Coordinates of C-alpha atoms in Angstrom, one line a residue:
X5 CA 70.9 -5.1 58.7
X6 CA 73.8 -2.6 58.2
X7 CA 73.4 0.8 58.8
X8 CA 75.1 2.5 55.6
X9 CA 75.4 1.1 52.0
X10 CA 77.9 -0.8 51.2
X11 CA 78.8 0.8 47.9
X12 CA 81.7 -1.6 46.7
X13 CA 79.4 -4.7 47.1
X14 CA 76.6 -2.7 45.4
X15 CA 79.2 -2.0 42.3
X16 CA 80.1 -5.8 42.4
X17 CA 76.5 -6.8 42.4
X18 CA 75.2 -4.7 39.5
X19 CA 78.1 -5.1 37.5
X20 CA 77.9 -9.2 37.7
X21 CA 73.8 -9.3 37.3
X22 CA 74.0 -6.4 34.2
X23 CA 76.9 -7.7 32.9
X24 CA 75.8 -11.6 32.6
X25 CA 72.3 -10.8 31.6
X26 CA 73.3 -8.1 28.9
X27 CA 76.4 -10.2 27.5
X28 CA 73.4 -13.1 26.6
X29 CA 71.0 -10.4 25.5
X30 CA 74.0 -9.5 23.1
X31 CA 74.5 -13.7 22.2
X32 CA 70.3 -13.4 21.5
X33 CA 71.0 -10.8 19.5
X34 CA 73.7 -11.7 17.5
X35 CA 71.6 -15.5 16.9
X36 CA 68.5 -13.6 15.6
X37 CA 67.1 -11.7 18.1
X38 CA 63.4 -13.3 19.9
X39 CA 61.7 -13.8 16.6
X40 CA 64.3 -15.4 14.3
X41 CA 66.3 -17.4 16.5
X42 CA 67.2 -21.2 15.6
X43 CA 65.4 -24.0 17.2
X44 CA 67.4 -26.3 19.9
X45 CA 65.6 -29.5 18.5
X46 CA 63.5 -28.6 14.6
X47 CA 59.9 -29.3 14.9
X48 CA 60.4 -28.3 19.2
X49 CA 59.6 -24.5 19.2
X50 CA 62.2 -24.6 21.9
X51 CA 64.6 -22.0 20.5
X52 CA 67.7 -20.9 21.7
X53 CA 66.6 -17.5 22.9
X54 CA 63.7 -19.0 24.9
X55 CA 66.8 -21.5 26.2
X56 CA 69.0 -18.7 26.9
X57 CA 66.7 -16.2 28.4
X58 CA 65.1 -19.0 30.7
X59 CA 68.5 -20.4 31.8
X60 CA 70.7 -17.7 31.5
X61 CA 69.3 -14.8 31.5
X62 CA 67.3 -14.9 34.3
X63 CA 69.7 -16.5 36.6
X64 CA 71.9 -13.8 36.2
X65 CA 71.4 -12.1 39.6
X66 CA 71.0 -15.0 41.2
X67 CA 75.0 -15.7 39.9
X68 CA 75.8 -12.1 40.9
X69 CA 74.7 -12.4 44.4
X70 CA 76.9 -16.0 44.6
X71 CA 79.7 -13.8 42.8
X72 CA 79.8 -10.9 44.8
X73 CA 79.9 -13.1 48.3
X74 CA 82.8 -14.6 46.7
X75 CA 84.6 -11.5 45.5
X76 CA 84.3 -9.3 48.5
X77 CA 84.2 -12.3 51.3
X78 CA 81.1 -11.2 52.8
X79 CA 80.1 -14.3 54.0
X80 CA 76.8 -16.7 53.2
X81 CA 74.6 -16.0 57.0
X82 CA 72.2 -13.4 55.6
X83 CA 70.7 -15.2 52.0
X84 CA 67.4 -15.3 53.2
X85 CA 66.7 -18.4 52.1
X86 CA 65.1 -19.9 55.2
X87 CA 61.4 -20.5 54.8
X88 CA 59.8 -19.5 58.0
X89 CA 56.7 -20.6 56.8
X90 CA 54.8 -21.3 59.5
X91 CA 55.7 -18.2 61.4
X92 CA 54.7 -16.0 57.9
X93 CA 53.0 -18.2 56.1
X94 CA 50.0 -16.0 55.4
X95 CA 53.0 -14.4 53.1
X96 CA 53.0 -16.7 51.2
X97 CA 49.5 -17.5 50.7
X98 CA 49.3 -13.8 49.4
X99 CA 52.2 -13.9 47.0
X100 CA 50.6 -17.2 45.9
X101 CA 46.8 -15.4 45.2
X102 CA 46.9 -12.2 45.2
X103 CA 48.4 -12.4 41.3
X104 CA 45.5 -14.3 39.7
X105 CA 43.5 -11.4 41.5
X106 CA 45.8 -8.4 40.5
X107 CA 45.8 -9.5 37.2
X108 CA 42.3 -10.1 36.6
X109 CA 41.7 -6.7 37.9
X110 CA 43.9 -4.9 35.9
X111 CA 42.3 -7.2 32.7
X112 CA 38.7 -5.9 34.0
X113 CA 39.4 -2.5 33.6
X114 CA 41.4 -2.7 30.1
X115 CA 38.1 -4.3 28.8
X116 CA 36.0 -1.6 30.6
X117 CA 37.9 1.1 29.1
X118 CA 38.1 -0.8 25.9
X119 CA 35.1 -2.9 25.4
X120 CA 35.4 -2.8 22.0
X121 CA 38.3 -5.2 22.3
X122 CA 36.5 -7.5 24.3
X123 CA 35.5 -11.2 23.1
X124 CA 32.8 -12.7 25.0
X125 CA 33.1 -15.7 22.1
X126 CA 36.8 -16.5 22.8
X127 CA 37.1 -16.5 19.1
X128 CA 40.9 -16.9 19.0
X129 CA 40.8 -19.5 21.9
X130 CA 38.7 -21.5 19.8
X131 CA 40.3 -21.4 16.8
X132 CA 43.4 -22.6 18.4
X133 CA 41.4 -25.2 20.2
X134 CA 40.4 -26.3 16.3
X135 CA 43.7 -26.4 15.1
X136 CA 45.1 -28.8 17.7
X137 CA 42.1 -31.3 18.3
X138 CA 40.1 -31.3 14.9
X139 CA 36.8 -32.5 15.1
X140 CA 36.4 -32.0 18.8
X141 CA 34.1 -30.1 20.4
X142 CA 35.4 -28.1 23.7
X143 CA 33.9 -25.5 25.1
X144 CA 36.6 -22.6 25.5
X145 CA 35.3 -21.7 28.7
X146 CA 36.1 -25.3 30.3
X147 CA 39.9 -24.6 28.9
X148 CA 39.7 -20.9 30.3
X149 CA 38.7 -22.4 33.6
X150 CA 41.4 -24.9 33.2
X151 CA 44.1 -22.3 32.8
X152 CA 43.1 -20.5 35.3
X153 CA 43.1 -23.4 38.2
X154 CA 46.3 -24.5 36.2
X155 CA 47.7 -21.3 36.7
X156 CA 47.3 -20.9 40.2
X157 CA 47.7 -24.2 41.3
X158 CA 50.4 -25.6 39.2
X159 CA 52.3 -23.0 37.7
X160 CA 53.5 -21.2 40.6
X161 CA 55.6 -24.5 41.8
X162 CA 56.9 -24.5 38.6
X163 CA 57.8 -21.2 37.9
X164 CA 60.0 -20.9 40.7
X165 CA 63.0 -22.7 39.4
X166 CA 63.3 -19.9 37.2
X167 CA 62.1 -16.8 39.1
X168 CA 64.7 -18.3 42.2
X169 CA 67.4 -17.2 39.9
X170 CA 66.0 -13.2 40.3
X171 CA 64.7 -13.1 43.3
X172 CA 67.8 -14.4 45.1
X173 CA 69.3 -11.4 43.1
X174 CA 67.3 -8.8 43.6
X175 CA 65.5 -9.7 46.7
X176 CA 67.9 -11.9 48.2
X177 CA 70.7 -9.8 47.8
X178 CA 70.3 -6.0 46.5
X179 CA 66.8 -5.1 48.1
X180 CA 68.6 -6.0 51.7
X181 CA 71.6 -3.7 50.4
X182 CA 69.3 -0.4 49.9
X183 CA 67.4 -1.0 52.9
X184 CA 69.6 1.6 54.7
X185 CA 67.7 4.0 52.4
X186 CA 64.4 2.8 53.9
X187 CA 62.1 0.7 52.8
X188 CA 60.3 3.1 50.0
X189 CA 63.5 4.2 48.4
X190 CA 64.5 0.8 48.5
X191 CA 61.6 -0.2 46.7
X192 CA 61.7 2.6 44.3
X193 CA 64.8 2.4 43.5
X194 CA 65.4 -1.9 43.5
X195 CA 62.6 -1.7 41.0
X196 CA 63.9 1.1 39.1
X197 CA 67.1 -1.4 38.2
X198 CA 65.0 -4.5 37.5
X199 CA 63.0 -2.5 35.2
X200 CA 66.4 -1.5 33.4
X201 CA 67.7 -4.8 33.5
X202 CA 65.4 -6.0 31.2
X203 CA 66.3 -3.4 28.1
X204 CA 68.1 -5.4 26.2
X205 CA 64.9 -8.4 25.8
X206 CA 62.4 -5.7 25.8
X207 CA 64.6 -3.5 22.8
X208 CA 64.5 -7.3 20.9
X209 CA 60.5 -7.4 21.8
X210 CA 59.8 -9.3 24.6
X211 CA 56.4 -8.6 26.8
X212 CA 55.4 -5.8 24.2
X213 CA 56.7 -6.6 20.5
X214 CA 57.8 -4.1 18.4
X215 CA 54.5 -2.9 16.9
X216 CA 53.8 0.4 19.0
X217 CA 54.4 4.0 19.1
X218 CA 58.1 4.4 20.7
X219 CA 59.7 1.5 20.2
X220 CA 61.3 0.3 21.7
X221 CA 62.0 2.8 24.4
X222 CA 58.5 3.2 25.4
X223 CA 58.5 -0.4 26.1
X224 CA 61.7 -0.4 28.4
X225 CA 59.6 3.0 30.5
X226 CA 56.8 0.9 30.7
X227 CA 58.6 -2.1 31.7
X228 CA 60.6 0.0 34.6
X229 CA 56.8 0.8 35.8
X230 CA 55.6 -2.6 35.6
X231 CA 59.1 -3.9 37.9
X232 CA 58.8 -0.5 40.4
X233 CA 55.1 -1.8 40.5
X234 CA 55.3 -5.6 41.6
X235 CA 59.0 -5.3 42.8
X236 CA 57.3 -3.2 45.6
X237 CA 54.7 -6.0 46.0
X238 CA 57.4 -8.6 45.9
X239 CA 59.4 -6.7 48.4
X240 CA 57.3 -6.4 50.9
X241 CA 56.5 -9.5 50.9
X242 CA 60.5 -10.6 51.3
X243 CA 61.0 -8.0 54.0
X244 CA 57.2 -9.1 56.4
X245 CA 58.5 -12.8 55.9
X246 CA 62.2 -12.3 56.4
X247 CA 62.6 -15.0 53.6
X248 CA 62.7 -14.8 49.5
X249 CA 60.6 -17.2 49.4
X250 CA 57.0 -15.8 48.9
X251 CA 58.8 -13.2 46.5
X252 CA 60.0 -16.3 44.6
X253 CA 56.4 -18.0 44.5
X254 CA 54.8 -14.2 43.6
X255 CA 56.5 -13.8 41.0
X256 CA 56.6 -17.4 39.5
X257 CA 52.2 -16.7 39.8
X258 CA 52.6 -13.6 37.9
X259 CA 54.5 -15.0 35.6
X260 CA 52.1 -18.3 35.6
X261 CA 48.5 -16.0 35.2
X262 CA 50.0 -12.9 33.4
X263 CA 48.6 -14.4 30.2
X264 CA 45.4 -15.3 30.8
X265 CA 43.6 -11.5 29.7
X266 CA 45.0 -12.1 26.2
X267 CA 42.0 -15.2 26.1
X268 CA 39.4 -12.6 26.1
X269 CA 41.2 -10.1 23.2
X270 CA 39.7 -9.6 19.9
X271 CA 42.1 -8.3 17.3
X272 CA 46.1 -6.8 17.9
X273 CA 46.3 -5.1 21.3
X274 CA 48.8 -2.4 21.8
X275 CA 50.4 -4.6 25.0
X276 CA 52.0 -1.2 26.2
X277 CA 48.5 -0.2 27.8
X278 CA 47.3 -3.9 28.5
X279 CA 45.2 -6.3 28.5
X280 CA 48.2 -8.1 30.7
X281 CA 49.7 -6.4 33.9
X282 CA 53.1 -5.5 32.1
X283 CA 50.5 -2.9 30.0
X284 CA 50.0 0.6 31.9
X285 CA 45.8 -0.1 32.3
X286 CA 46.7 -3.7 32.7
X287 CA 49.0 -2.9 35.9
X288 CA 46.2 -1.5 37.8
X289 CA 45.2 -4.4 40.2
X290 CA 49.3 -3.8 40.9
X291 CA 49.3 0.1 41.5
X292 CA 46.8 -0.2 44.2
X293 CA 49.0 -2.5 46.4
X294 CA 51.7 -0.1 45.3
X295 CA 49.7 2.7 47.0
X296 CA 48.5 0.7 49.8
X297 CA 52.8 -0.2 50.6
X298 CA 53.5 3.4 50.2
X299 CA 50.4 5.0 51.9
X300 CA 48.6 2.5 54.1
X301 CA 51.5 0.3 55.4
X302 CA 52.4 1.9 57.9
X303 CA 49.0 2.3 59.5
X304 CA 47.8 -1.1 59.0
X305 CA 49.1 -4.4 61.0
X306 CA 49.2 -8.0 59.3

C-alpha cells in the first residue's frame, strides 16, 4: 500500500465514476425521470431507466477504476480481484448472512417503534398474490418464507454482476487509495462519496420517492448515512480478505433482502426513517457493525 495519497489518480478516478454516472442520471432525466420513463419492450416493465441505471449507472466506477489505470499507467497488479477464499472464507460467509440479519433487525425495531404500521395479515402481500394467481389459495407466509430463502440463497449470486461494477470502483480501487488516511477516515470518507454519488437517482426518487418532508435533499443526507453505514461494513470486509469479493457478494445480499420489511407494512411508509435499511430506524442492524468497526475492531481478533 502506498504511503501518501496519490491525489492525481484520486482526481482521475472521481472525475470518471461522477462523470459517467451523472451524464446517465442526466440521459434518465431527460427520458422521464424513474417514473415516466419509456419501456424497452411494451407490456415488459423493463424501462429504460431501470436499463440504464442497472447497466450503466452502476458500472460506472467499475469503468473509472479501468480508466484511470489507463490514463495515469498505473499498472493492473493490485485490483483485488483474487478470491482467497479459503484463507478468508469466513469473509465471505459474513458478507453473505450477515445482511438478511442486519436488515431484519433494523425492520424489528421500525415496527417496534411503529407498531401501528405493522401487518401481521400481510394484507398487501396477499392482495398481490390475488392479482397474479386468481382463484388460488397461498398462504403469504409460505411466499414470505420463500423470499426470504430466495433472497439469501439465490439473489446474492445474482446480484453480483451488477454490484461487481461498484465495488471494483469503490472498493477495488478508491478505498485502497484513502487507506493512507487510515482505515476510519477511509471508511468515513469512501462512504461519504458513495453516498453523493447517488444524488442524481435519489433527486429523481430512487430508494425514498418524492413524498417526504425535504425532498429531495433529505433523501440524498440519508442516503450518504445509509452508504457511510454499510460502506464501512463492506470495507472491512475488502480490507480482512484482501479481496473485493465478499464486498461484492455483501452488497449484492443487501441489495437481494433489502425489500423484504416492506411485506410486513400497512399503509405509505415515510422510507426516509424505514421499514428498509436505506431508512434512518431501518439502518439500525447496520449502525451497530458501524460502531463495533469503529469501537470494537481493534480489540477483537477474527
Amino acid at each position: 500500500m502506498e504511503q501518501q495519497i496519490n491525489r492525481k489518480r484520486l482526481a482521475f478516478f472521481l472525475t470518471f465514476a461522477f462523470g459517467i454516472a451523472w451524464l446517465i442520471g442526466l440521459v434518465i432525466y431527460l427520458t422521464g425521470g424513474l417514473s415516466g420513463s419509456p419501456e424497452i419492450v411494451p407490456g415488459s416493465k423493463i424501462t429504460l431507466a431501470i436499463l440504464l441505471i442497472t447497466v450503466g449507472y452502476m458500472w460506472a466506477p467499475a469503468l473509472a477504476n479501468i480508466f484511470t489505470r489507463l490514463v495515469t499507467k498505473q499498472g493492473w497488479n493490485d485490483l483485488l480481484l483474487v478470491p482467497f477464499f479459503k484463507k478468508n472464507w469466513k469473509f465471505w460467509v459474513a458478507a453473505w448472512v450477515f445482511p438478511a440479519f442486519l436488515t431484519i433487525a433494523g425492520g424489528i425495531v421500525y415496527f417496534l417503534v411503529f407498531p401501528s404500521h405493522y401487518d401481521a395479515n400481510l394484507t398487501v402481500l396477499q392482495k398481490m398474490i390475488s392479482a397474479s394467481s386468481p382463484g388460488m389459495t397461498i398462504d403469504p407466509w409460505l411466499v414470505v418464507l420463500g423470499q426470504l430463502i430466495a433472497a439469501i440463497l439465490v439473489a446474492p449470486v445474482i446480484n453480483s454482476f451488477f454490484t461487481f461494477g461498484e465495488e471494483f470502483g469503490w472498493r477495488g480501487y478508491l478505498l485502497p487509495n484513502l487507506l493512507p488516511l487510515g482505515e476510519n477516515k477511509a471508511f468515513l470518507i469512501s462512504g461519504i462519496i458513495w453516498g453523493m454519488w447517488h444524488a442524481p437517482v435519489i433527486a429523481m426518487g430512487h430508494n425514498f420517492g418524492l413524498d417526504y418532508p425535504g425532498a429531495p435533499w433529505l433523501g440524498i443526507v440519508v442516503m450518504v448515512w445509509f452508504c457511510i453505514l454499510v460502506g464501512t461494513f463492506l470495507s472491512w470486509l475488502s480490507i480482512k480478505a484482501e479481496s473485493i469479493w465478499p464486498a461484492v457478494i455483501g452488497h449484492a445480499a443487501i441489495n437481494g433482502i433489502s425489500a423484504l420489511p416492506l411485506l410486513f407494512m400497512l399503509g405509505n411508509p415515510n422510507m426516509i426513517l424505514g421499514p428498509t435499511p436505506v431508512g434512518i430506524i431501518g439502518s439500525i442492524g447496520y449502525l451497530a457493525v458501524f460502531i463495533w468497526i469503529f469501537v470494537i475492531k481493534n480489540k477483537t481478533k477474527l
